[in-house]
mmCIF file of C-alpha atoms and ligand atoms in Angstrom:
data_model
loop_
_atom_site.group_PDB
_atom_site.id
_atom_site.type_symbol
_atom_site.label_atom_id
_atom_site.label_comp_id
_atom_site.label_asym_id
_atom_site.label_seq_id
_atom_site.Cartn_x
_atom_site.Cartn_y
_atom_site.Cartn_z
ATOM 1 C CA MET F 1002 102.385 104.270 65.785
ATOM 2 C CA ASP F 1003 101.509 100.637 66.501
ATOM 3 C CA SER F 1004 99.092 99.662 69.202
ATOM 4 C CA LEU F 1005 100.246 97.769 72.322
ATOM 5 C CA ARG F 1006 98.343 94.537 72.722
ATOM 6 C CA PHE F 1007 97.394 93.870 76.144
ATOM 7 C CA GLY F 1008 96.341 90.822 77.791
ATOM 8 C CA ILE F 1009 94.590 90.736 81.211
ATOM 9 C CA LEU F 1010 95.336 88.142 83.921
ATOM 10 C CA SER F 1011 92.260 87.532 85.803
ATOM 11 C CA THR F 1012 88.586 88.914 86.021
ATOM 12 C CA ALA F 1013 89.498 91.225 88.833
ATOM 13 C CA ARG F 1014 86.939 93.918 89.786
ATOM 14 C CA VAL F 1015 89.656 96.732 89.187
ATOM 15 C CA GLY F 1016 90.255 95.494 85.778
ATOM 16 C CA ARG F 1017 86.523 95.189 84.896
ATOM 17 C CA ARG F 1018 85.444 98.430 86.309
ATOM 18 C CA ARG F 1019 88.443 100.742 85.853
ATOM 19 C CA VAL F 1020 91.561 99.681 84.072
ATOM 20 C CA VAL F 1021 90.107 97.865 80.978
ATOM 21 C CA PRO F 1022 87.558 100.421 80.155
ATOM 22 C CA ALA F 1023 90.164 103.046 80.263
ATOM 23 C CA MET F 1024 92.646 101.038 78.059
ATOM 24 C CA GLN F 1025 89.979 100.763 75.595
ATOM 25 C CA GLN F 1026 89.617 104.428 75.224
ATOM 26 C CA ALA F 1027 93.376 104.952 74.779
ATOM 27 C CA PRO F 1028 94.433 105.303 71.010
ATOM 28 C CA ASN F 1029 97.464 103.237 71.193
ATOM 29 C CA ILE F 1030 96.226 100.246 73.110
ATOM 30 C CA LEU F 1031 94.352 97.237 72.072
ATOM 31 C CA VAL F 1032 92.855 94.709 74.915
ATOM 32 C CA ARG F 1033 93.344 91.440 72.987
ATOM 33 C CA ALA F 1034 92.610 88.572 75.687
ATOM 34 C CA VAL F 1035 91.553 87.977 79.109
ATOM 35 C CA ALA F 1036 92.431 84.907 81.240
ATOM 36 C CA SER F 1037 90.678 83.378 84.323
ATOM 37 C CA ARG F 1038 91.134 80.306 86.506
ATOM 38 C CA ASP F 1039 87.658 79.695 85.302
ATOM 39 C CA ALA F 1040 87.009 79.543 81.508
ATOM 40 C CA ARG F 1041 83.367 80.584 81.802
ATOM 41 C CA ARG F 1042 84.180 83.625 83.904
ATOM 42 C CA ALA F 1043 86.869 84.552 81.298
ATOM 43 C CA GLN F 1044 84.212 84.471 78.652
ATOM 44 C CA ALA F 1045 81.727 86.522 80.597
ATOM 45 C CA PHE F 1046 84.449 89.151 81.103
ATOM 46 C CA ALA F 1047 85.294 88.922 77.391
ATOM 47 C CA HIS F 1048 81.783 89.198 76.410
ATOM 48 C CA ALA F 1049 81.007 92.144 78.829
ATOM 49 C CA LEU F 1050 83.973 94.231 77.663
ATOM 50 C CA SER F 1051 84.175 93.320 73.999
ATOM 51 C CA ILE F 1052 87.478 91.519 74.156
ATOM 52 C CA PRO F 1053 88.253 89.080 71.107
ATOM 53 C CA LYS F 1054 89.811 86.174 73.204
ATOM 54 C CA ALA F 1055 89.042 84.345 76.518
ATOM 55 C CA TYR F 1056 91.485 81.824 78.294
ATOM 56 C CA GLY F 1057 90.593 79.495 80.951
ATOM 57 C CA CYS F 1058 94.263 79.635 82.400
ATOM 58 C CA TYR F 1059 96.689 82.329 82.779
ATOM 59 C CA GLU F 1060 99.538 80.195 80.936
ATOM 60 C CA ASP F 1061 97.500 80.120 77.690
ATOM 61 C CA LEU F 1062 97.269 83.943 77.620
ATOM 62 C CA LEU F 1063 101.261 84.226 78.145
ATOM 63 C CA ALA F 1064 101.496 81.744 75.156
ATOM 64 C CA ASP F 1065 99.557 84.025 72.928
ATOM 65 C CA PRO F 1066 101.766 85.669 70.342
ATOM 66 C CA GLU F 1067 99.229 88.347 69.702
ATOM 67 C CA VAL F 1068 99.731 89.680 73.260
ATOM 68 C CA ASP F 1069 102.710 92.304 73.756
ATOM 69 C CA ALA F 1070 101.932 93.246 77.280
ATOM 70 C CA VAL F 1071 99.925 91.814 80.379
ATOM 71 C CA TYR F 1072 98.081 93.781 82.999
ATOM 72 C CA ILE F 1073 98.252 91.841 86.376
ATOM 73 C CA PRO F 1074 95.540 92.780 88.814
ATOM 74 C CA LEU F 1075 95.962 89.526 90.887
ATOM 75 C CA PRO F 1076 96.020 89.288 94.540
ATOM 76 C CA ASN F 1077 99.231 90.842 96.026
ATOM 77 C CA SER F 1078 100.673 87.346 96.879
ATOM 78 C CA LEU F 1079 100.578 86.392 93.111
ATOM 79 C CA HIS F 1080 102.104 89.692 91.797
ATOM 80 C CA CYS F 1081 105.962 88.291 91.699
ATOM 81 C CA GLN F 1082 104.994 84.757 90.448
ATOM 82 C CA TRP F 1083 102.922 85.881 87.653
ATOM 83 C CA THR F 1084 105.224 89.032 86.613
ATOM 84 C CA VAL F 1085 108.321 86.512 86.509
ATOM 85 C CA LYS F 1086 106.191 84.103 84.127
ATOM 86 C CA ALA F 1087 105.140 87.042 82.034
ATOM 87 C CA ALA F 1088 108.630 88.353 81.638
ATOM 88 C CA GLN F 1089 109.937 84.762 80.678
ATOM 89 C CA ALA F 1090 107.129 84.651 78.014
ATOM 90 C CA GLY F 1091 108.563 88.034 76.548
ATOM 91 C CA LYS F 1092 105.633 89.996 77.651
ATOM 92 C CA HIS F 1093 105.919 93.559 79.068
ATOM 93 C CA VAL F 1094 104.124 93.994 82.560
ATOM 94 C CA LEU F 1095 101.849 96.423 84.172
ATOM 95 C CA CYS F 1096 101.248 95.089 87.485
ATOM 96 C CA GLU F 1097 98.879 96.262 90.152
ATOM 97 C CA LYS F 1098 100.114 97.913 93.274
ATOM 98 C CA PRO F 1099 101.492 96.993 95.648
ATOM 99 C CA LEU F 1100 104.187 95.608 93.169
ATOM 100 C CA ALA F 1101 105.338 93.068 95.551
ATOM 101 C CA ALA F 1102 104.828 91.317 98.873
ATOM 102 C CA SER F 1103 108.524 92.141 99.877
ATOM 103 C CA ALA F 1104 111.706 93.860 98.774
ATOM 104 C CA ARG F 1105 113.165 90.309 97.970
ATOM 105 C CA GLU F 1106 109.994 89.797 95.377
ATOM 106 C CA ALA F 1107 110.397 93.264 93.912
ATOM 107 C CA ASP F 1108 114.114 92.530 93.164
ATOM 108 C CA GLU F 1109 113.150 89.264 91.607
ATOM 109 C CA MET F 1110 110.674 90.760 89.346
ATOM 110 C CA ILE F 1111 113.020 93.390 88.325
ATOM 111 C CA ALA F 1112 115.673 90.970 87.686
ATOM 112 C CA ALA F 1113 113.349 88.774 85.468
ATOM 113 C CA CYS F 1114 112.187 91.742 83.403
ATOM 114 C CA GLU F 1115 115.672 93.091 82.959
ATOM 115 C CA ALA F 1116 116.747 89.352 81.842
ATOM 116 C CA ASN F 1117 114.023 89.098 79.477
ATOM 117 C CA HIS F 1118 114.305 92.726 78.153
ATOM 118 C CA VAL F 1119 110.758 93.675 78.951
ATOM 119 C CA LEU F 1120 109.219 96.688 80.801
ATOM 120 C CA LEU F 1121 107.867 96.273 84.263
ATOM 121 C CA MET F 1122 105.640 99.051 85.595
ATOM 122 C CA GLU F 1123 103.466 99.293 88.918
ATOM 123 C CA ALA F 1124 99.958 100.533 88.312
ATOM 124 C CA PHE F 1125 100.239 103.396 90.805
ATOM 125 C CA MET F 1126 98.132 105.781 88.721
ATOM 126 C CA TYR F 1127 97.964 108.495 91.284
ATOM 127 C CA ARG F 1128 101.521 109.621 90.562
ATOM 128 C CA PHE F 1129 100.214 110.605 86.942
ATOM 129 C CA HIS F 1130 97.155 112.504 88.048
ATOM 130 C CA PRO F 1131 97.574 116.238 86.947
ATOM 131 C CA GLN F 1132 96.486 117.163 90.511
ATOM 132 C CA ASN F 1133 99.474 115.425 92.030
ATOM 133 C CA GLU F 1134 101.844 116.748 89.547
ATOM 134 C CA HIS F 1135 100.778 120.174 90.275
ATOM 135 C CA VAL F 1136 101.107 119.759 93.997
ATOM 136 C CA LEU F 1137 104.649 118.426 93.538
ATOM 137 C CA GLY F 1138 105.321 121.262 91.098
ATOM 138 C CA LEU F 1139 104.328 123.795 93.788
ATOM 139 C CA ILE F 1140 106.442 122.057 96.542
ATOM 140 C CA GLN F 1141 109.540 122.058 94.238
ATOM 141 C CA ASP F 1142 108.992 125.799 93.344
ATOM 142 C CA GLY F 1143 108.896 126.513 97.208
ATOM 143 C CA ALA F 1144 105.260 127.660 97.413
ATOM 144 C CA ILE F 1145 105.032 126.514 100.820
ATOM 145 C CA GLY F 1146 108.531 126.791 101.844
ATOM 146 C CA PRO F 1147 110.470 123.623 103.389
ATOM 147 C CA VAL F 1148 108.368 120.808 103.998
ATOM 148 C CA ARG F 1149 108.519 119.941 107.706
ATOM 149 C CA MET F 1150 106.103 117.178 107.898
ATOM 150 C CA VAL F 1151 103.901 114.954 105.785
ATOM 151 C CA ARG F 1152 100.724 113.535 107.209
ATOM 152 C CA ALA F 1153 98.762 111.001 104.926
ATOM 153 C CA VAL F 1154 95.833 108.956 105.603
ATOM 154 C CA PHE F 1155 93.782 106.601 103.225
ATOM 155 C CA THR F 1156 90.865 104.788 104.541
ATOM 156 C CA PHE F 1157 87.646 103.286 103.290
ATOM 157 C CA THR F 1158 85.146 100.649 104.222
ATOM 158 C CA ILE F 1159 85.170 97.115 103.159
ATOM 159 C CA GLY F 1160 83.221 93.829 103.238
ATOM 160 C CA SER F 1161 84.139 90.836 105.189
ATOM 161 C CA SER F 1162 85.067 88.764 102.259
ATOM 162 C CA ASN F 1163 87.717 90.410 100.255
ATOM 163 C CA ILE F 1164 91.372 89.616 99.222
ATOM 164 C CA ARG F 1165 92.530 92.683 101.357
ATOM 165 C CA LEU F 1166 91.422 91.023 104.602
ATOM 166 C CA ASP F 1167 93.312 87.711 103.777
ATOM 167 C CA ALA F 1168 96.941 87.718 105.042
ATOM 168 C CA ALA F 1169 97.776 84.594 103.130
ATOM 169 C CA LEU F 1170 97.087 86.780 99.849
ATOM 170 C CA ALA F 1171 99.359 89.631 101.249
ATOM 171 C CA GLY F 1172 96.323 91.670 102.207
ATOM 172 C CA GLY F 1173 96.132 94.203 104.861
ATOM 173 C CA SER F 1174 95.770 97.946 105.032
ATOM 174 C CA LEU F 1175 99.249 98.878 104.777
ATOM 175 C CA MET F 1176 99.651 96.925 101.497
ATOM 176 C CA ASP F 1177 96.277 98.112 100.116
ATOM 177 C CA VAL F 1178 96.194 101.736 100.816
ATOM 178 C CA GLY F 1179 99.413 102.340 103.186
ATOM 179 C CA CYS F 1180 101.398 101.826 100.130
ATOM 180 C CA TYR F 1181 99.927 105.219 98.796
ATOM 181 C CA CYS F 1182 100.709 106.974 101.973
ATOM 182 C CA VAL F 1183 104.251 105.734 102.025
ATOM 183 C CA SER F 1184 104.757 106.539 98.339
ATOM 184 C CA VAL F 1185 103.516 110.076 98.486
ATOM 185 C CA ALA F 1186 105.635 110.822 101.706
ATOM 186 C CA ARG F 1187 108.749 109.627 100.126
ATOM 187 C CA THR F 1188 107.964 111.575 96.915
ATOM 188 C CA ILE F 1189 107.292 114.831 98.754
ATOM 189 C CA VAL F 1190 110.062 114.527 101.149
ATOM 190 C CA GLY F 1191 112.433 113.262 98.406
ATOM 191 C CA ALA F 1192 114.535 111.001 100.784
ATOM 192 C CA GLU F 1193 114.363 107.648 102.334
ATOM 193 C CA PRO F 1194 113.166 107.055 105.879
ATOM 194 C CA ARG F 1195 115.578 106.906 108.825
ATOM 195 C CA ALA F 1196 113.301 105.397 111.237
ATOM 196 C CA VAL F 1197 110.116 103.519 110.723
ATOM 197 C CA SER F 1198 107.139 102.989 113.139
ATOM 198 C CA ALA F 1199 103.883 101.206 112.464
ATOM 199 C CA PHE F 1200 100.485 100.218 113.766
ATOM 200 C CA ALA F 1201 98.357 97.413 112.672
ATOM 201 C CA ASN F 1202 94.897 96.251 113.225
ATOM 202 C CA ARG F 1203 95.218 92.580 114.234
ATOM 203 C CA ALA F 1204 91.933 91.726 112.632
ATOM 204 C CA VAL F 1205 93.469 90.898 109.183
ATOM 205 C CA GLY F 1206 93.933 86.974 109.133
ATOM 206 C CA SER F 1207 92.252 86.824 112.539
ATOM 207 C CA ARG F 1208 90.395 83.612 113.468
ATOM 208 C CA ASN F 1209 87.833 85.715 115.305
ATOM 209 C CA ARG F 1210 85.161 86.783 112.703
ATOM 210 C CA SER F 1211 83.553 89.258 115.199
ATOM 211 C CA SER F 1212 87.004 91.203 115.246
ATOM 212 C CA ARG F 1213 87.470 91.377 111.513
ATOM 213 C CA CYS F 1214 88.043 95.093 110.578
ATOM 214 C CA SER F 1215 85.087 96.696 108.825
ATOM 215 C CA ARG F 1216 87.424 99.367 107.529
ATOM 216 C CA THR F 1217 90.732 99.206 105.855
ATOM 217 C CA ALA F 1218 92.960 102.217 107.009
ATOM 218 C CA ALA F 1219 96.555 103.168 106.910
ATOM 219 C CA GLY F 1220 98.223 106.360 107.776
ATOM 220 C CA ILE F 1221 101.952 107.702 107.790
ATOM 221 C CA LEU F 1222 103.576 110.608 109.612
ATOM 222 C CA ALA F 1223 106.896 111.730 107.713
ATOM 223 C CA SER F 1224 109.090 114.216 109.219
ATOM 224 C CA ALA F 1225 111.254 115.912 106.706
ATOM 225 C CA GLY F 1226 113.315 117.853 109.401
ATOM 226 C CA PRO F 1227 116.491 116.800 111.091
ATOM 227 C CA ARG F 1228 114.372 115.706 114.161
ATOM 228 C CA PHE F 1229 110.890 115.334 115.377
ATOM 229 C CA THR F 1230 109.963 118.880 116.650
ATOM 230 C CA ASP F 1231 106.324 119.047 115.737
ATOM 231 C CA ARG F 1232 103.443 118.248 117.826
ATOM 232 C CA TYR F 1233 101.259 115.657 116.243
ATOM 233 C CA ASN F 1234 97.424 116.020 116.582
ATOM 234 C CA LEU F 1235 96.458 112.467 116.966
ATOM 235 C CA ARG F 1236 94.798 110.804 119.946
ATOM 236 C CA ARG F 1237 97.722 108.828 120.648
ATOM 237 C CA GLY F 1238 98.931 110.072 123.955
ATOM 238 C CA SER F 1239 102.619 110.230 124.265
ATOM 239 C CA PHE F 1240 103.535 109.119 120.794
ATOM 240 C CA ARG F 1241 106.582 111.417 120.422
ATOM 241 C CA ARG F 1242 107.851 110.276 123.815
ATOM 242 C CA ARG F 1243 107.467 106.591 123.039
ATOM 243 C CA TRP F 1244 109.060 107.191 119.593
ATOM 244 C CA LEU F 1245 111.925 108.759 121.094
ATOM 245 C CA ARG F 1246 112.362 105.880 123.761
ATOM 246 C CA SER F 1247 112.182 103.467 120.760
ATOM 247 C CA ARG F 1248 115.474 105.112 119.391
ATOM 248 C CA ARG F 1249 117.205 104.507 122.569
ATOM 249 C CA SER F 1250 116.154 100.866 122.634
ATOM 250 C CA ARG F 1251 117.223 99.407 119.251
ATOM 251 C CA PHE F 1252 118.091 96.109 120.585
ATOM 252 C CA ALA F 1253 114.506 95.368 121.328
ATOM 253 C CA ALA F 1254 112.922 97.183 118.097
ATOM 254 C CA ARG F 1255 111.312 94.155 116.629
ATOM 255 C CA ALA F 1256 109.794 92.974 120.170
ATOM 256 C CA MET F 1257 108.214 96.485 121.064
ATOM 257 C CA ARG F 1258 104.588 96.697 121.212
ATOM 258 C CA TRP F 1259 102.879 99.673 122.771
ATOM 259 C CA ARG F 1260 99.201 100.332 123.265
ATOM 260 C CA VAL F 1261 98.327 103.435 121.547
ATOM 261 C CA ARG F 1262 94.951 105.235 121.164
ATOM 262 C CA LEU F 1263 95.005 105.725 117.309
ATOM 263 C CA ARG F 1264 91.470 105.714 115.802
ATOM 264 C CA TYR F 1265 91.594 102.416 114.067
ATOM 265 C CA GLY F 1266 95.020 100.984 115.087
ATOM 266 C CA THR F 1267 95.692 99.031 118.123
ATOM 267 C CA ASP F 1268 99.327 98.163 118.237
ATOM 268 C CA LEU F 1269 102.575 100.037 117.516
ATOM 269 C CA PHE F 1270 106.070 98.793 116.791
ATOM 270 C CA SER F 1271 108.956 100.590 115.847
ATOM 271 C CA THR F 1272 112.130 99.876 114.223
ATOM 272 C CA GLU F 1273 115.179 101.583 112.619
HETATM 273 N N1 LIG O 1827 95.400 100.751 91.310
HETATM 274 C C1 LIG O 1827 94.347 100.866 91.853
HETATM 275 O O1 LIG O 1827 93.700 101.940 91.995
HETATM 276 C C2 LIG O 1827 93.900 99.650 92.350
HETATM 277 C C3 LIG O 1827 92.472 99.627 92.607
HETATM 278 C C4 LIG O 1827 91.870 98.466 93.353
HETATM 279 C C5 LIG O 1827 92.589 97.412 93.321
HETATM 280 N N2 LIG O 1827 94.044 97.406 92.978
HETATM 281 C C6 LIG O 1827 94.856 96.172 93.074
HETATM 282 O O2 LIG O 1827 94.408 95.197 92.172
HETATM 283 C C7 LIG O 1827 94.691 93.930 92.683
HETATM 284 C C8 LIG O 1827 93.162 93.184 92.489
HETATM 285 O O3 LIG O 1827 92.145 93.842 93.340
HETATM 286 P P1 LIG O 1827 90.564 93.651 93.215
HETATM 287 O O4 LIG O 1827 89.821 94.387 94.222
HETATM 288 O O5 LIG O 1827 90.305 93.951 91.700
HETATM 289 O O6 LIG O 1827 90.660 92.115 93.440
HETATM 290 P P2 LIG O 1827 89.592 91.028 93.116
HETATM 291 O O7 LIG O 1827 88.333 91.733 92.400
HETATM 292 O O8 LIG O 1827 89.266 90.163 94.297
HETATM 293 O O9 LIG O 1827 90.264 90.139 91.853
HETATM 294 C C9 LIG O 1827 91.489 89.460 92.047
HETATM 295 C C10 LIG O 1827 91.423 88.342 91.022
HETATM 296 O O10 LIG O 1827 92.608 87.455 91.156
HETATM 297 C C11 LIG O 1827 92.281 86.296 90.615
HETATM 298 N N3 LIG O 1827 92.706 85.288 91.655
HETATM 299 C C12 LIG O 1827 93.791 84.362 91.331
HETATM 300 N N4 LIG O 1827 94.054 83.843 92.411
HETATM 301 C C13 LIG O 1827 93.204 84.045 93.439
HETATM 302 C C14 LIG O 1827 93.081 83.605 94.756
HETATM 303 N N5 LIG O 1827 93.658 82.783 95.257
HETATM 304 N N6 LIG O 1827 92.011 84.382 95.503
HETATM 305 C C15 LIG O 1827 91.309 85.313 94.788
HETATM 306 N N7 LIG O 1827 91.415 85.676 93.446
HETATM 307 C C16 LIG O 1827 92.312 85.036 92.721
HETATM 308 C C17 LIG O 1827 90.666 86.147 90.413
HETATM 309 O O11 LIG O 1827 90.348 86.029 89.042
HETATM 310 P P3 LIG O 1827 90.025 84.596 88.275
HETATM 311 O O12 LIG O 1827 89.219 83.874 89.093
HETATM 312 O O13 LIG O 1827 89.222 85.360 87.066
HETATM 313 O O14 LIG O 1827 91.288 84.023 87.890
HETATM 314 C C18 LIG O 1827 90.167 87.501 91.098
HETATM 315 O O15 LIG O 1827 89.097 87.883 90.417
HETATM 316 C C19 LIG O 1827 95.084 94.034 94.049
HETATM 317 O O16 LIG O 1827 96.553 94.074 94.008
HETATM 318 C C20 LIG O 1827 94.827 95.525 94.384
HETATM 319 O O17 LIG O 1827 95.740 95.879 95.341
HETATM 320 C C21 LIG O 1827 94.436 98.445 92.593
#
């Protein structure tokens, strides 16, 4: 079997520490090139990971005929732009999660890849973890009976200088870790949500440094039943009552903001 020759767009930490070393262990992948906005950074990355070619801009890597596919671990706001450019250059794309900053961007990326007959894949590696596959198998086999509720939380501490804290780069905890919670809930429930509620820590993008969050966190409650009948064990007071009230007040869905006492979140809005 021919090897797939990869180029890496950027010297991102996840590429350096996780993905490129893993690719280099795969029998059917060759990591041929890396590109950075800074040529010296690209060279240092290439040297550290024994990659034959280093480019001082992303466009040059896309023009390399010895690259079949690109791995894109850029800030979220750049995923769409560089996926489209890679597709137009005839490269298959493995793009980091979250795939896009909006549904419109995701549609644009899919359309570009389809038009150029290249594959597009989101690097949501958890879906392929044997543990996850085992859990899904158990659920499908009815090991726990009908699923009535999924509660997922993903949280970790983070420094103050990070692309995840920059709203202009499509950062934020929902984009960074909440996407896992949303993904796993949809996978387990096997259906699309009928109503969505969210809470957010406004510190992301805040001008007030002292209020910057030191933790990125996101969670999801998904009810698989026909209605909310479960009692939630979060410290959020009358969440259920407010959620039900929100269903009656559809006209004001976007404007709604409630103070809730979630552990890290401060504001809740709801929409259907
Ligand atoms: N699947 C996973 O488990 C996983 C884990 C971690 C992260 N990720 C995803 O991977 C992506 C990168 O995360 P990371 O933590 O590795 O990021 P990072 O270390 O901050 O790297 C981002 C890279 O993007 C390039 N870049 C281009 N324009 C930039 C700009 N305006 N500001 C900052 N950087 C810019 C930079 O490379 P050059 O300067 O070399 O061009 C930078 O090194 C994100 O989408 C994240 O969600 C996924």
